[in-house]
Structures are given as structure tokens and as C-alpha cells.
PDB file of C-alpha atoms in Angstrom:
ATOM      1  CA  UNK A   1     -12.253   0.566   3.764  1.00 67.00           C
ATOM      2  CA  UNK A   2     -11.104  -1.990   6.280  1.00 80.00           C
ATOM      3  CA  UNK A   3      -8.232  -1.074   8.571  1.00 89.00           C
ATOM      4  CA  UNK A   4      -5.193  -3.149   9.359  1.00 94.00           C
ATOM      5  CA  UNK A   5      -2.981  -1.881  12.134  1.00 95.00           C
ATOM      6  CA  UNK A   6       0.606  -2.937  12.590  1.00 96.00           C
ATOM      7  CA  UNK A   7       2.628  -2.348  15.728  1.00 97.00           C
ATOM      8  CA  UNK A   8       5.246  -1.159  16.302  1.00 97.00           C
ATOM      9  CA  UNK A   9       5.941   1.147  13.372  1.00 96.00           C
ATOM     10  CA  UNK A  10       9.634   0.897  14.008  1.00 97.00           C
ATOM     11  CA  UNK A  11      11.835  -1.010  16.392  1.00 98.00           C
ATOM     12  CA  UNK A  12      15.529  -1.245  17.135  1.00 97.00           C
ATOM     13  CA  UNK A  13      16.846  -4.347  18.834  1.00 96.00           C
ATOM     14  CA  UNK A  14      20.190  -5.829  19.699  1.00 97.00           C
ATOM     15  CA  UNK A  15      21.655  -8.802  17.874  1.00 97.00           C
ATOM     16  CA  UNK A  16      20.599 -12.055  19.420  1.00 97.00           C
ATOM     17  CA  UNK A  17      17.348 -10.797  20.870  1.00 97.00           C
ATOM     18  CA  UNK A  18      13.837 -11.479  19.627  1.00 97.00           C
ATOM     19  CA  UNK A  19      11.279  -8.960  18.520  1.00 98.00           C
ATOM     20  CA  UNK A  20       7.552  -9.339  18.014  1.00 98.00           C
ATOM     21  CA  UNK A  21       5.479  -7.496  15.442  1.00 98.00           C
ATOM     22  CA  UNK A  22       1.697  -7.426  15.700  1.00 97.00           C
ATOM     23  CA  UNK A  23      -0.822  -7.200  12.897  1.00 96.00           C
ATOM     24  CA  UNK A  24      -4.441  -6.495  13.778  1.00 95.00           C
ATOM     25  CA  UNK A  25      -7.538  -6.241  11.649  1.00 92.00           C
ATOM     26  CA  UNK A  26      -9.459  -3.526  13.461  1.00 92.00           C
ATOM     27  CA  UNK A  27     -12.939  -3.708  12.004  1.00 88.00           C
ATOM     28  CA  UNK A  28     -13.161  -7.114  10.415  1.00 88.00           C
ATOM     29  CA  UNK A  29     -12.226 -10.716  11.014  1.00 89.00           C
ATOM     30  CA  UNK A  30      -9.433 -12.126   8.944  1.00 87.00           C
ATOM     31  CA  UNK A  31      -9.017 -15.863   8.704  1.00 82.00           C
ATOM     32  CA  UNK A  32      -5.900 -15.340   6.640  1.00 88.00           C
ATOM     33  CA  UNK A  33      -3.129 -12.815   6.992  1.00 92.00           C
ATOM     34  CA  UNK A  34       0.065 -12.481   5.025  1.00 94.00           C
ATOM     35  CA  UNK A  35       3.527 -11.321   6.012  1.00 96.00           C
ATOM     36  CA  UNK A  36       5.842  -9.588   3.574  1.00 96.00           C
ATOM     37  CA  UNK A  37       9.367  -8.326   3.726  1.00 97.00           C
ATOM     38  CA  UNK A  38      10.570  -5.336   1.745  1.00 95.00           C
ATOM     39  CA  UNK A  39      14.215  -4.401   1.312  1.00 89.00           C
ATOM     40  CA  UNK A  40      15.067  -0.787   0.450  1.00 86.00           C
ATOM     41  CA  UNK A  41      13.921   0.174  -3.020  1.00 84.00           C
ATOM     42  CA  UNK A  42      12.708  -3.328  -3.710  1.00 89.00           C
ATOM     43  CA  UNK A  43       9.410  -5.084  -4.005  1.00 92.00           C
ATOM     44  CA  UNK A  44       7.417  -6.899  -1.375  1.00 94.00           C
ATOM     45  CA  UNK A  45       8.387 -10.521  -0.969  1.00 94.00           C
ATOM     46  CA  UNK A  46       5.825 -12.857   0.555  1.00 94.00           C
ATOM     47  CA  UNK A  47       7.249 -14.603   3.593  1.00 96.00           C
ATOM     48  CA  UNK A  48       4.340 -16.630   4.882  1.00 95.00           C
ATOM     49  CA  UNK A  49       0.618 -17.093   5.013  1.00 93.00           C
ATOM     50  CA  UNK A  50      -0.869 -17.001   8.472  1.00 89.00           C
ATOM     51  CA  UNK A  51      -4.047 -18.994   9.066  1.00 85.00           C
ATOM     52  CA  UNK A  52      -6.132 -18.593  12.185  1.00 83.00           C
ATOM     53  CA  UNK A  53      -5.940 -21.649  14.369  1.00 82.00           C
ATOM     54  CA  UNK A  54      -3.385 -23.506  12.314  1.00 85.00           C
ATOM     55  CA  UNK A  55       0.265 -23.433  11.406  1.00 88.00           C
ATOM     56  CA  UNK A  56       1.564 -20.807   9.061  1.00 92.00           C
ATOM     57  CA  UNK A  57       2.631 -21.707   5.550  1.00 93.00           C
ATOM     58  CA  UNK A  58       6.090 -20.417   4.716  1.00 96.00           C
ATOM     59  CA  UNK A  59       7.427 -19.533   1.310  1.00 94.00           C
ATOM     60  CA  UNK A  60      10.466 -21.325   0.012  1.00 94.00           C
ATOM     61  CA  UNK A  61      13.651 -20.006   1.523  1.00 94.00           C
ATOM     62  CA  UNK A  62      12.035 -18.485   4.599  1.00 96.00           C
ATOM     63  CA  UNK A  63      13.297 -19.950   7.866  1.00 95.00           C
ATOM     64  CA  UNK A  64      10.278 -20.932   9.903  1.00 94.00           C
ATOM     65  CA  UNK A  65      12.319 -21.215  13.082  1.00 95.00           C
ATOM     66  CA  UNK A  66      13.603 -17.684  12.716  1.00 96.00           C
ATOM     67  CA  UNK A  67      10.334 -16.074  11.710  1.00 97.00           C
ATOM     68  CA  UNK A  68       7.688 -17.440  14.043  1.00 96.00           C
ATOM     69  CA  UNK A  69       4.125 -16.659  13.078  1.00 94.00           C
ATOM     70  CA  UNK A  70       1.146 -17.052  15.352  1.00 91.00           C
ATOM     71  CA  UNK A  71      -2.441 -16.359  14.354  1.00 89.00           C
ATOM     72  CA  UNK A  72      -4.237 -16.895  17.624  1.00 83.00           C
ATOM     73  CA  UNK A  73      -7.437 -15.047  16.818  1.00 88.00           C
ATOM     74  CA  UNK A  74      -9.401 -13.786  13.852  1.00 88.00           C
ATOM     75  CA  UNK A  75      -8.064 -10.288  14.370  1.00 92.00           C
ATOM     76  CA  UNK A  76      -4.441 -10.794  15.370  1.00 93.00           C
ATOM     77  CA  UNK A  77      -1.370 -12.311  13.793  1.00 94.00           C
ATOM     78  CA  UNK A  78       2.115 -11.913  15.182  1.00 95.00           C
ATOM     79  CA  UNK A  79       5.528 -12.263  13.602  1.00 97.00           C
ATOM     80  CA  UNK A  80       8.429 -12.907  15.948  1.00 97.00           C
ATOM     81  CA  UNK A  81      11.926 -12.529  14.620  1.00 98.00           C
ATOM     82  CA  UNK A  82      14.017 -14.774  16.826  1.00 97.00           C
ATOM     83  CA  UNK A  83      17.713 -14.354  17.522  1.00 97.00           C
ATOM     84  CA  UNK A  84      17.758 -11.325  15.267  1.00 97.00           C
ATOM     85  CA  UNK A  85      20.848 -10.448  13.260  1.00 96.00           C
ATOM     86  CA  UNK A  86      21.682  -7.292  11.306  1.00 96.00           C
ATOM     87  CA  UNK A  87      20.734  -9.025   8.050  1.00 95.00           C
ATOM     88  CA  UNK A  88      17.190  -9.340   9.400  1.00 96.00           C
ATOM     89  CA  UNK A  89      16.921  -5.563   9.318  1.00 96.00           C
ATOM     90  CA  UNK A  90      14.149  -4.765   6.885  1.00 96.00           C
ATOM     91  CA  UNK A  91      10.652  -3.402   6.455  1.00 96.00           C
ATOM     92  CA  UNK A  92       7.974  -5.940   7.360  1.00 98.00           C
ATOM     93  CA  UNK A  93       4.392  -5.523   6.156  1.00 97.00           C
ATOM     94  CA  UNK A  94       1.308  -7.557   6.933  1.00 96.00           C
ATOM     95  CA  UNK A  95      -1.945  -7.755   5.049  1.00 94.00           C
ATOM     96  CA  UNK A  96      -5.359  -9.186   5.744  1.00 92.00           C
ATOM     97  CA  UNK A  97      -8.216  -9.940   3.455  1.00 81.00           C
ATOM     98  CA  UNK A  98     -11.943  -9.828   3.785  1.00 72.00           C
ATOM     99  CA  UNK A  99     -13.776 -12.580   2.004  1.00 68.00           C
ATOM    100  CA  UNK A 100     -13.824 -11.963  -1.732  1.00 65.00           C
ATOM    101  CA  UNK A 101     -12.307  -8.516  -1.518  1.00 70.00           C
ATOM    102  CA  UNK A 102      -8.909  -7.005  -1.919  1.00 76.00           C
ATOM    103  CA  UNK A 103      -6.213  -7.237   0.724  1.00 84.00           C
ATOM    104  CA  UNK A 104      -5.659  -4.409   3.162  1.00 90.00           C
ATOM    105  CA  UNK A 105      -2.170  -3.627   4.334  1.00 94.00           C
ATOM    106  CA  UNK A 106      -0.746  -2.528   7.627  1.00 95.00           C
ATOM    107  CA  UNK A 107       1.495   0.505   7.732  1.00 95.00           C
ATOM    108  CA  UNK A 108       4.590  -1.643   8.071  1.00 96.00           C
ATOM    109  CA  UNK A 109       7.304  -2.087  10.679  1.00 97.00           C
ATOM    110  CA  UNK A 110      10.869  -0.964  10.174  1.00 97.00           C
ATOM    111  CA  UNK A 111      13.171  -3.330  12.037  1.00 97.00           C
ATOM    112  CA  UNK A 112      16.768  -2.374  12.693  1.00 97.00           C
ATOM    113  CA  UNK A 113      19.049  -4.888  14.352  1.00 97.00           C
ATOM    114  CA  UNK A 114      22.218  -3.434  15.831  1.00 97.00           C
TER     115      UNK A 114
ATOM    116  CA  UNK R 252       4.521 -20.237 -10.677  1.00 81.00           C
ATOM    117  CA  UNK R 253       3.105 -16.863 -11.401  1.00 87.00           C
ATOM    118  CA  UNK R 254       5.359 -13.927 -12.185  1.00 93.00           C
ATOM    119  CA  UNK R 255       4.763 -10.202 -12.528  1.00 97.00           C
ATOM    120  CA  UNK R 256       7.081  -8.006 -14.571  1.00 97.00           C
ATOM    121  CA  UNK R 257       7.332  -4.247 -14.524  1.00 97.00           C
ATOM    122  CA  UNK R 258       9.886  -3.174 -17.085  1.00 96.00           C
ATOM    123  CA  UNK R 259      10.031   0.511 -16.163  1.00 96.00           C
ATOM    124  CA  UNK R 260      12.014   1.096 -12.952  1.00 96.00           C
ATOM    125  CA  UNK R 261      11.343   4.843 -13.113  1.00 97.00           C
ATOM    126  CA  UNK R 262       9.142   7.214 -15.062  1.00 97.00           C
ATOM    127  CA  UNK R 263       8.545  10.924 -15.076  1.00 97.00           C
ATOM    128  CA  UNK R 264       5.554  12.903 -16.229  1.00 98.00           C
ATOM    129  CA  UNK R 265       4.682  16.560 -16.324  1.00 98.00           C
ATOM    130  CA  UNK R 266       1.952  17.646 -13.961  1.00 97.00           C
ATOM    131  CA  UNK R 267      -1.494  17.483 -15.637  1.00 97.00           C
ATOM    132  CA  UNK R 268      -0.219  15.131 -18.331  1.00 98.00           C
ATOM    133  CA  UNK R 269      -1.030  11.457 -18.810  1.00 98.00           C
ATOM    134  CA  UNK R 270       1.317   8.579 -18.079  1.00 98.00           C
ATOM    135  CA  UNK R 271       1.062   4.834 -18.614  1.00 98.00           C
ATOM    136  CA  UNK R 272       2.834   2.276 -16.455  1.00 98.00           C
ATOM    137  CA  UNK R 273       3.409  -1.148 -17.962  1.00 98.00           C
ATOM    138  CA  UNK R 274       2.936  -4.559 -16.421  1.00 98.00           C
ATOM    139  CA  UNK R 275       2.972  -8.061 -17.794  1.00 98.00           C
ATOM    140  CA  UNK R 276       2.356 -11.271 -15.942  1.00 97.00           C
ATOM    141  CA  UNK R 277       2.575 -14.965 -16.486  1.00 96.00           C
ATOM    142  CA  UNK R 278       0.109 -17.532 -15.207  1.00 94.00           C
ATOM    143  CA  UNK R 279      -1.598 -20.743 -16.151  1.00 92.00           C
ATOM    144  CA  UNK R 280      -4.681 -19.873 -14.129  1.00 90.00           C
ATOM    145  CA  UNK R 281      -7.807 -18.633 -15.842  1.00 88.00           C
ATOM    146  CA  UNK R 282      -9.407 -16.947 -12.862  1.00 88.00           C
ATOM    147  CA  UNK R 283      -7.420 -14.379 -10.950  1.00 92.00           C
ATOM    148  CA  UNK R 284      -7.267 -10.755  -9.857  1.00 93.00           C
ATOM    149  CA  UNK R 285      -4.852  -8.034 -10.852  1.00 96.00           C
ATOM    150  CA  UNK R 286      -4.095  -4.913  -8.878  1.00 96.00           C
ATOM    151  CA  UNK R 287      -2.142  -1.731  -8.950  1.00 97.00           C
ATOM    152  CA  UNK R 288      -0.907  -0.550  -5.570  1.00 96.00           C
ATOM    153  CA  UNK R 289       0.650   2.786  -4.736  1.00 97.00           C
ATOM    154  CA  UNK R 290       3.341   3.079  -2.091  1.00 96.00           C
ATOM    155  CA  UNK R 291       4.113   6.694  -1.143  1.00 95.00           C
ATOM    156  CA  UNK R 292       7.096   7.664   1.028  1.00 92.00           C
ATOM    157  CA  UNK R 293       5.111   6.675   4.115  1.00 91.00           C
ATOM    158  CA  UNK R 294       5.338   3.119   2.722  1.00 92.00           C
ATOM    159  CA  UNK R 295       1.660   2.460   3.351  1.00 93.00           C
ATOM    160  CA  UNK R 296       0.348   0.274   0.539  1.00 94.00           C
ATOM    161  CA  UNK R 297      -2.699   1.863  -1.079  1.00 93.00           C
ATOM    162  CA  UNK R 298      -4.920   0.056  -3.528  1.00 93.00           C
ATOM    163  CA  UNK R 299      -5.302   2.079  -6.707  1.00 96.00           C
ATOM    164  CA  UNK R 300      -7.376  -0.198  -8.896  1.00 96.00           C
ATOM    165  CA  UNK R 301      -8.487  -3.795  -9.225  1.00 94.00           C
ATOM    166  CA  UNK R 302      -9.346  -5.944 -12.230  1.00 95.00           C
ATOM    167  CA  UNK R 303     -11.050  -9.317 -12.232  1.00 92.00           C
ATOM    168  CA  UNK R 304      -9.716 -11.532 -14.992  1.00 92.00           C
ATOM    169  CA  UNK R 305     -13.161 -12.752 -16.017  1.00 91.00           C
ATOM    170  CA  UNK R 306     -14.297  -9.202 -16.727  1.00 91.00           C
ATOM    171  CA  UNK R 307     -13.518  -7.926 -20.195  1.00 88.00           C
ATOM    172  CA  UNK R 308     -14.290  -4.336 -19.319  1.00 93.00           C
ATOM    173  CA  UNK R 309     -11.310  -2.338 -18.162  1.00 95.00           C
ATOM    174  CA  UNK R 310     -11.521  -1.049 -14.604  1.00 95.00           C
ATOM    175  CA  UNK R 311     -11.629   2.694 -13.999  1.00 95.00           C
ATOM    176  CA  UNK R 312     -11.287   4.714 -10.806  1.00 94.00           C
ATOM    177  CA  UNK R 313     -11.506   8.447 -11.405  1.00 96.00           C
ATOM    178  CA  UNK R 314      -8.192   9.460 -13.036  1.00 97.00           C
ATOM    179  CA  UNK R 315      -6.878   5.902 -12.998  1.00 98.00           C
ATOM    180  CA  UNK R 316      -7.721   3.312 -15.603  1.00 98.00           C
ATOM    181  CA  UNK R 317      -6.255   0.074 -16.813  1.00 98.00           C
ATOM    182  CA  UNK R 318      -5.751  -1.561 -20.177  1.00 97.00           C
ATOM    183  CA  UNK R 319      -6.250  -5.253 -19.483  1.00 97.00           C
ATOM    184  CA  UNK R 320      -5.269  -7.559 -22.318  1.00 96.00           C
ATOM    185  CA  UNK R 321      -5.865 -11.071 -21.022  1.00 95.00           C
ATOM    186  CA  UNK R 322      -4.545 -12.946 -24.034  1.00 94.00           C
ATOM    187  CA  UNK R 323      -1.369 -10.898 -24.034  1.00 96.00           C
ATOM    188  CA  UNK R 324      -1.180 -11.043 -20.220  1.00 96.00           C
ATOM    189  CA  UNK R 325      -0.731  -7.328 -20.055  1.00 97.00           C
ATOM    190  CA  UNK R 326      -2.134  -4.968 -17.428  1.00 98.00           C
ATOM    191  CA  UNK R 327      -1.072  -1.344 -17.816  1.00 98.00           C
ATOM    192  CA  UNK R 328      -2.120   1.578 -15.628  1.00 98.00           C
ATOM    193  CA  UNK R 329      -2.976   4.946 -17.093  1.00 98.00           C
ATOM    194  CA  UNK R 330      -2.952   8.007 -14.875  1.00 98.00           C
ATOM    195  CA  UNK R 331      -4.666  11.020 -16.375  1.00 98.00           C
ATOM    196  CA  UNK R 332      -4.211  14.622 -15.275  1.00 98.00           C
ATOM    197  CA  UNK R 333      -1.210  13.683 -13.149  1.00 98.00           C
ATOM    198  CA  UNK R 334      -0.971  15.432  -9.818  1.00 97.00           C
ATOM    199  CA  UNK R 335       1.961  15.997  -7.491  1.00 97.00           C
ATOM    200  CA  UNK R 336       0.358  13.640  -5.004  1.00 96.00           C
ATOM    201  CA  UNK R 337       0.595  10.822  -7.515  1.00 97.00           C
ATOM    202  CA  UNK R 338       4.352  10.654  -7.030  1.00 97.00           C
ATOM    203  CA  UNK R 339       5.066   7.273  -5.489  1.00 97.00           C
ATOM    204  CA  UNK R 340       6.185   3.742  -6.145  1.00 97.00           C
ATOM    205  CA  UNK R 341       3.597   1.786  -8.097  1.00 98.00           C
ATOM    206  CA  UNK R 342       3.382  -1.974  -7.866  1.00 97.00           C
ATOM    207  CA  UNK R 343       1.511  -4.236 -10.213  1.00 98.00           C
ATOM    208  CA  UNK R 344       0.230  -7.305  -8.377  1.00 96.00           C
ATOM    209  CA  UNK R 345      -1.379 -10.640  -9.111  1.00 95.00           C
ATOM    210  CA  UNK R 346      -3.595 -12.582  -6.753  1.00 92.00           C
ATOM    211  CA  UNK R 347      -3.750 -16.277  -7.340  1.00 84.00           C
ATOM    212  CA  UNK R 348      -6.412 -18.800  -6.407  1.00 81.00           C
ATOM    213  CA  UNK R 349      -4.629 -19.527  -3.133  1.00 81.00           C
ATOM    214  CA  UNK R 350      -4.957 -15.858  -2.193  1.00 83.00           C
ATOM    215  CA  UNK R 351      -1.262 -15.079  -2.401  1.00 87.00           C
ATOM    216  CA  UNK R 352      -0.419 -11.696  -3.862  1.00 90.00           C
ATOM    217  CA  UNK R 353       2.686 -11.536  -6.017  1.00 92.00           C
ATOM    218  CA  UNK R 354       4.173  -8.133  -6.686  1.00 95.00           C
ATOM    219  CA  UNK R 355       6.222  -6.786  -9.547  1.00 96.00           C
ATOM    220  CA  UNK R 356       9.438  -4.912  -8.812  1.00 95.00           C
ATOM    221  CA  UNK R 357       7.700  -1.577  -8.996  1.00 97.00           C
ATOM    222  CA  UNK R 358       7.894   1.637 -11.003  1.00 97.00           C
ATOM    223  CA  UNK R 359       8.875   4.869  -9.311  1.00 97.00           C
ATOM    224  CA  UNK R 360       6.786   7.686 -10.708  1.00 98.00           C
ATOM    225  CA  UNK R 361       8.033  11.271 -10.569  1.00 98.00           C
ATOM    226  CA  UNK R 362       5.693  14.176 -11.212  1.00 98.00           C
ATOM    227  CA  UNK R 363       7.372  17.233 -12.652  1.00 97.00           C
ATOM    228  CA  UNK R 364       5.788  20.561 -11.678  1.00 94.00           C
TER     229      UNK R 364
END
């Protein structure tokens, strides 16, 4: 199956700093990628839809100025958590979809803000 | 808005036995996809099985099969001959026309040796 790679797998940052998470489709082009957030022992909550060459579409309640999404190419989307706070600590997962197939997920990024 | 409900937070099954995980969903769309994903401790999401809503035949993948009841909006997963490696969190998911995937809260499956 198609491979989606997420980097880094885990990151620790200080409060007030920004951290960038990358999501790459390794062997296919993805016009659309999705970013999810997963709290411990909970489900995946869709944060935003990332479209190549255009602005991301954010779900209700997600702060677009805090969670900056850039989809600069057909194989790369980035999520930047700006001015991170401890409550932003979570597991972030991206997914990408081939045309008319299921979505493929990255391995996730565990963010800890101290 | 679409919703996905998994009413069983946890389930246990004896190794080699069969277990069924329940899922119901709500939608006004007629064309959509349903999925079961497995999330092991590594937290990598793994697709288990997929069902297209327009297909009446239930999807099957080796030991995994679904019971898709479109009118009842029910989509249960049956795991036959359970193995220790099946222990994981299982998420039922719905993909809408706008490509968004909505997940249920998940069912943690324990396999008893």
C-alpha cells in the first residue's frame, strides 16, 4: 500500500515556542491531506483539511492561527503549532488519500510542551 | 452532520474464538464509505476493512468480515479465530462525500490466551 511518513515521531518543546510537523506521501501524490489530533485513550478528531496550493479548511473550534497548515507540494503538508502551550500536548496524525481509495495514515507525532 | 457510535468501550475474547464489534452511524448521504481501522500500541492506524455503501455484499478480508445493514445504519466487524496480534483499539469510521473521515470513539479489544 501507499506510504505516508510523518516526522518527527516525537518532539518536546518549551512553552511559547513553535514546532513543525511534516507529513509526506512517499510514493504517491496527494492533493488532499488531513490532520487529526488524538488525546490519550480517545478517538481521532479531525483538525483540518489541507489542500495543495490553497488554504487549509479548519474544523469548527480549531484555531487557525495556532495550527498553521501549509501544503506546498503534492507530497508534503506541514502543521506548525505556534506559541505552544502544555494544553497543546497531544498525538497528531496526518493522512493522505489516493484518488478513489482509502486514506493512508502517518505514524503520528507525539508532542509534549513543557 | 455525520456521527459514528461505538457502544462498546472494551471487549475481551478468548484466543481462537470469534468476536463482534458494534458500530452504528448516522448520515443523510446515500453514497459513502465505511471503514474499520486498527490502532495497535504503536498508534499506527491500519486499515482492516472497507465497505462501499452502494454494495450490498458484505466485505471480507481473511478473518475479518463485516455485517453492513444500510437501512439500520449498522456496520459491525466480526473477527474470527482471534489471535493475540489482534489486540488493539478498533475504530469504526465514515468517509463522507467531502472526503472527511469521522471516527467513532473506539473499542479496545483484549485477546485472552
